[in-house]
Amino acid sequence: MGSESVGTSLHDLRNSAHALVQRVYRSQQVQQSLQYANENPILTLFLTLVVAMGTMPFLMFLFFVIGSLIVTFSGFLVVEGFLLTAACLVLAGVLSGAAFVAILLTLTVSASWFVLSHGHEMFATVKSRLQDHFKGTIKIVPPDEDDGSPHQDKEELKEEKEKEEMPNAA
């Protein structure tokens, strides 16, 4: 364990020394550049203007690209937001319409059920009362004996039967 910590410490010391040497070397380059600029001011002015004028179109292009991206993404967000809003409104309309139709259908079925069940009960009650009221006064003729003609009283029925039997008797 001791040798590993010494190795790590030596590695850290080496990295620190390398960083220090790089700083010194960079500052020496800066010093040399400043000395050259003092010795040749016209050449330095020319190089500075060339670099400045060369970077100007690049910077303008870069700002245009960045501005276009910002406007494009903003526009995309606005359009996307509008589309999402419109889609949500359409969805809300469709769901509201479906809910309205479902409620209307439910009310119609419920009302029909109520009317039919109470109507059936009322019909059964009226039928029962009418049967009780007319018990014994109404003769129920089975369908096989009924000839389809209305019978007004019993005497006419007897006369018709007699007429039918007479030609058979002769």
PDB file of N, CA and C in Angstrom, residues 1-11:
ATOM      1  N   MET A   1       0.819  -1.194   0.000  1.00  0.00           N
ATOM      2  CA  MET A   1       0.000   0.000   0.000  1.00  0.00           C
ATOM      3  C   MET A   1       0.855   1.247   0.000  1.00  0.00           C
ATOM      4  N   GLY A   2       1.994   1.232   0.716  1.00  0.00           N
ATOM      5  CA  GLY A   2       2.864   2.400   0.796  1.00  0.00           C
ATOM      6  C   GLY A   2       3.457   2.758  -0.542  1.00  0.00           C
ATOM      7  N   SER A   3       3.849   1.761  -1.350  1.00  0.00           N
ATOM      8  CA  SER A   3       4.471   2.039  -2.642  1.00  0.00           C
ATOM      9  C   SER A   3       3.451   2.617  -3.626  1.00  0.00           C
ATOM     10  N   GLU A   4       2.184   2.226  -3.494  1.00  0.00           N
ATOM     11  CA  GLU A   4       1.157   2.758  -4.390  1.00  0.00           C
ATOM     12  C   GLU A   4       0.912   4.236  -4.110  1.00  0.00           C
ATOM     13  N   SER A   5       0.873   4.631  -2.844  1.00  0.00           N
ATOM     14  CA  SER A   5       0.643   6.031  -2.499  1.00  0.00           C
ATOM     15  C   SER A   5       1.829   6.888  -2.935  1.00  0.00           C
ATOM     16  N   VAL A   6       3.067   6.338  -2.842  1.00  0.00           N
ATOM     17  CA  VAL A   6       4.252   7.075  -3.306  1.00  0.00           C
ATOM     18  C   VAL A   6       4.185   7.239  -4.813  1.00  0.00           C
ATOM     19  N   GLY A   7       3.759   6.185  -5.520  1.00  0.00           N
ATOM     20  CA  GLY A   7       3.645   6.248  -6.981  1.00  0.00           C
ATOM     21  C   GLY A   7       2.612   7.271  -7.403  1.00  0.00           C
ATOM     22  N   THR A   8       1.493   7.323  -6.698  1.00  0.00           N
ATOM     23  CA  THR A   8       0.446   8.295  -7.000  1.00  0.00           C
ATOM     24  C   THR A   8       0.933   9.705  -6.726  1.00  0.00           C
ATOM     25  N   SER A   9       1.682   9.888  -5.649  1.00  0.00           N
ATOM     26  CA  SER A   9       2.214  11.210  -5.319  1.00  0.00           C
ATOM     27  C   SER A   9       3.209  11.659  -6.373  1.00  0.00           C
ATOM     28  N   LEU A  10       4.065  10.755  -6.831  1.00  0.00           N
ATOM     29  CA  LEU A  10       5.041  11.101  -7.871  1.00  0.00           C
ATOM     30  C   LEU A  10       4.326  11.448  -9.180  1.00  0.00           C
ATOM     31  N   HIS A  11       3.275  10.738  -9.484  1.00  0.00           N
ATOM     32  CA  HIS A  11       2.526  11.015 -10.709  1.00  0.00           C
ATOM     33  C   HIS A  11       1.875  12.403 -10.637  1.00  0.00           C
TER      34      HIS A  11
END
